[in-house]
């Protein structure tokens, strides 16, 4: 029983990103999102714009990445940016973990990232900020439709009758 709980704890994410808008949900690959949640299982967790897209019936659709491809991926999460003005840079931000603390680091994005109404990166802001449980992350300009919530899962005990 203890061994199964230890295995379960290793497989559980430390945190998740919750898509807070329909645009954010649609931007994430359906292979990664579960009930509007994107699990963060390794760090740094890098986020950027998906370039592998095609136009189908006037809509931008992702060309799914095949696991096992020989190329190195630049991001763990690739977002499709369908907004009239691009908000998501190719290498936008990453979430890093240091012990029990989490940080959002802007990777030199054009518009930066807004965390709890504070500009991070881009032309006017600092490049790093602390992430707290429940923080809202807006990718790109303040009016960007790509809004996620950072939810910390560490510290919650797994209760089971395994």
Short mmCIF file of C-alpha atoms in Angstrom, two decimals, residues 1-158:
data_model
loop_
_atom_site.label_atom_id
_atom_site.label_comp_id
_atom_site.label_asym_id
_atom_site.label_seq_id
_atom_site.Cartn_x
_atom_site.Cartn_y
_atom_site.Cartn_z
CA UNK A 1 0.00 0.00 0.00
CA UNK A 2 2.76 2.47 0.89
CA UNK A 3 4.60 1.67 -2.35
CA UNK A 4 1.49 2.49 -4.41
CA UNK A 5 1.04 5.81 -2.61
CA UNK A 6 4.69 6.70 -3.27
CA UNK A 7 4.25 5.89 -6.98
CA UNK A 8 1.08 7.99 -7.11
CA UNK A 9 2.83 10.94 -5.44
CA UNK A 10 5.65 10.78 -8.03
CA UNK A 11 3.17 10.85 -10.92
CA UNK A 12 1.07 13.72 -9.56
CA UNK A 13 1.88 17.22 -10.78
CA UNK A 14 3.33 19.79 -8.37
CA UNK A 15 1.00 22.42 -9.80
CA UNK A 16 -1.43 22.99 -12.66
CA UNK A 17 -2.39 25.82 -14.95
CA UNK A 18 -6.16 26.25 -15.17
CA UNK A 19 -7.42 27.76 -18.43
CA UNK A 20 -9.65 30.66 -17.34
CA UNK A 21 -11.05 31.65 -20.75
CA UNK A 22 -12.43 29.74 -23.74
CA UNK A 23 -9.53 31.08 -25.82
CA UNK A 24 -7.01 29.70 -23.32
CA UNK A 25 -8.71 26.28 -23.39
CA UNK A 26 -8.72 26.24 -27.20
CA UNK A 27 -5.05 27.30 -27.36
CA UNK A 28 -3.87 24.19 -25.49
CA UNK A 29 -3.39 20.82 -27.20
CA UNK A 30 -6.22 18.48 -26.33
CA UNK A 31 -3.57 15.87 -25.54
CA UNK A 32 -2.33 18.01 -22.62
CA UNK A 33 -5.46 19.55 -21.13
CA UNK A 34 -7.82 17.69 -18.79
CA UNK A 35 -10.96 19.50 -17.59
CA UNK A 36 -9.28 22.82 -18.39
CA UNK A 37 -6.13 21.90 -16.42
CA UNK A 38 -2.55 21.58 -17.66
CA UNK A 39 -0.36 19.54 -15.27
CA UNK A 40 3.12 20.86 -14.43
CA UNK A 41 5.15 17.74 -13.82
CA UNK A 42 8.70 18.95 -14.48
CA UNK A 43 10.63 22.18 -14.21
CA UNK A 44 11.45 24.43 -15.83
CA UNK A 45 8.03 24.29 -17.49
CA UNK A 46 8.33 26.37 -20.67
CA UNK A 47 5.42 27.97 -22.56
CA UNK A 48 5.42 29.41 -26.07
CA UNK A 49 3.51 29.81 -29.33
CA UNK A 50 2.80 26.84 -31.57
CA UNK A 51 4.23 27.32 -35.05
CA UNK A 52 2.99 24.01 -36.45
CA UNK A 53 -0.42 25.11 -37.62
CA UNK A 54 -2.65 24.86 -40.66
CA UNK A 55 -5.75 26.77 -41.76
CA UNK A 56 -8.91 24.64 -41.93
CA UNK A 57 -12.22 26.30 -42.85
CA UNK A 58 -10.79 29.69 -41.88
CA UNK A 59 -9.63 28.48 -38.44
CA UNK A 60 -6.07 27.98 -37.24
CA UNK A 61 -5.53 24.37 -36.15
CA UNK A 62 -2.51 22.69 -34.62
CA UNK A 63 -0.53 20.01 -36.39
CA UNK A 64 0.01 17.68 -33.43
CA UNK A 65 3.58 16.93 -32.51
CA UNK A 66 4.50 13.26 -32.75
CA UNK A 67 6.22 11.85 -29.69
CA UNK A 68 9.62 10.46 -30.45
CA UNK A 69 10.54 13.03 -33.08
CA UNK A 70 14.28 13.62 -33.22
CA UNK A 71 14.07 17.36 -32.74
CA UNK A 72 14.47 19.01 -29.36
CA UNK A 73 11.37 20.82 -28.12
CA UNK A 74 11.70 24.40 -26.87
CA UNK A 75 8.51 24.28 -24.78
CA UNK A 76 6.52 21.86 -22.68
CA UNK A 77 3.33 23.75 -23.57
CA UNK A 78 2.70 25.10 -27.07
CA UNK A 79 -0.26 27.48 -27.43
CA UNK A 80 -2.11 28.38 -30.62
CA UNK A 81 -2.52 32.17 -30.78
CA UNK A 82 -5.74 32.97 -32.68
CA UNK A 83 -6.06 36.56 -31.46
CA UNK A 84 -6.18 39.45 -33.95
CA UNK A 85 -2.87 40.69 -32.46
CA UNK A 86 -0.32 38.02 -31.52
CA UNK A 87 0.08 37.80 -27.75
CA UNK A 88 2.12 34.63 -27.33
CA UNK A 89 5.81 34.67 -28.30
CA UNK A 90 7.56 31.58 -29.61
CA UNK A 91 9.49 31.30 -26.31
CA UNK A 92 7.26 33.25 -23.94
CA UNK A 93 7.83 32.32 -20.27
CA UNK A 94 8.79 29.48 -18.01
CA UNK A 95 7.82 28.42 -14.54
CA UNK A 96 10.70 27.39 -12.32
CA UNK A 97 10.75 25.71 -8.96
CA UNK A 98 13.23 26.29 -6.15
CA UNK A 99 12.35 24.09 -3.18
CA UNK A 100 8.81 25.05 -2.19
CA UNK A 101 8.86 28.31 -4.16
CA UNK A 102 7.72 28.85 -7.75
CA UNK A 103 8.77 31.64 -10.11
CA UNK A 104 7.61 32.89 -13.49
CA UNK A 105 10.50 33.95 -15.70
CA UNK A 106 9.80 35.86 -18.93
CA UNK A 107 11.96 34.45 -21.74
CA UNK A 108 12.29 37.70 -23.66
CA UNK A 109 8.74 37.81 -24.99
CA UNK A 110 7.63 40.84 -27.00
CA UNK A 111 4.61 41.77 -24.83
CA UNK A 112 5.58 40.14 -21.55
CA UNK A 113 3.28 38.39 -19.12
CA UNK A 114 0.90 39.85 -16.54
CA UNK A 115 0.83 38.12 -13.14
CA UNK A 116 -1.84 39.44 -10.78
CA UNK A 117 -2.01 42.74 -12.71
CA UNK A 118 1.80 43.21 -12.54
CA UNK A 119 3.77 43.32 -15.81
CA UNK A 120 6.59 40.76 -15.99
CA UNK A 121 9.05 41.06 -18.85
CA UNK A 122 8.28 42.69 -22.18
CA UNK A 123 9.41 46.26 -22.79
CA UNK A 124 8.55 47.72 -19.37
CA UNK A 125 8.81 45.06 -16.69
CA UNK A 126 11.16 42.93 -14.65
CA UNK A 127 11.87 39.46 -15.99
CA UNK A 128 11.00 37.33 -12.91
CA UNK A 129 8.27 37.19 -10.27
CA UNK A 130 7.20 34.83 -7.51
CA UNK A 131 4.15 32.70 -8.28
CA UNK A 132 1.66 32.11 -5.48
CA UNK A 133 -1.21 29.66 -5.32
CA UNK A 134 -4.18 31.13 -7.19
CA UNK A 135 -2.23 33.76 -9.15
CA UNK A 136 -3.70 34.76 -12.51
CA UNK A 137 -1.30 34.67 -15.47
CA UNK A 138 -2.22 36.64 -18.60
CA UNK A 139 0.02 35.79 -21.54
CA UNK A 140 0.83 38.88 -23.59
CA UNK A 141 -0.95 42.22 -23.29
CA UNK A 142 -3.26 42.93 -20.32
CA UNK A 143 -6.30 42.49 -22.59
CA UNK A 144 -5.02 39.15 -23.96
CA UNK A 145 -7.60 36.34 -24.01
CA UNK A 146 -4.98 33.81 -22.88
CA UNK A 147 -5.55 33.75 -19.12
CA UNK A 148 -4.53 30.92 -16.80
CA UNK A 149 -4.56 30.43 -13.05
CA UNK A 150 -1.59 28.89 -11.23
CA UNK A 151 -2.77 26.28 -8.73
CA UNK A 152 -0.27 24.76 -6.33
CA UNK A 153 -0.83 21.11 -5.47
CA UNK A 154 2.25 20.46 -3.35
CA UNK A 155 1.45 19.95 0.30
CA UNK A 156 -1.83 18.16 -0.31
CA UNK A 157 -1.68 14.61 0.95
CA UNK A 158 -2.99 11.82 -1.23
#
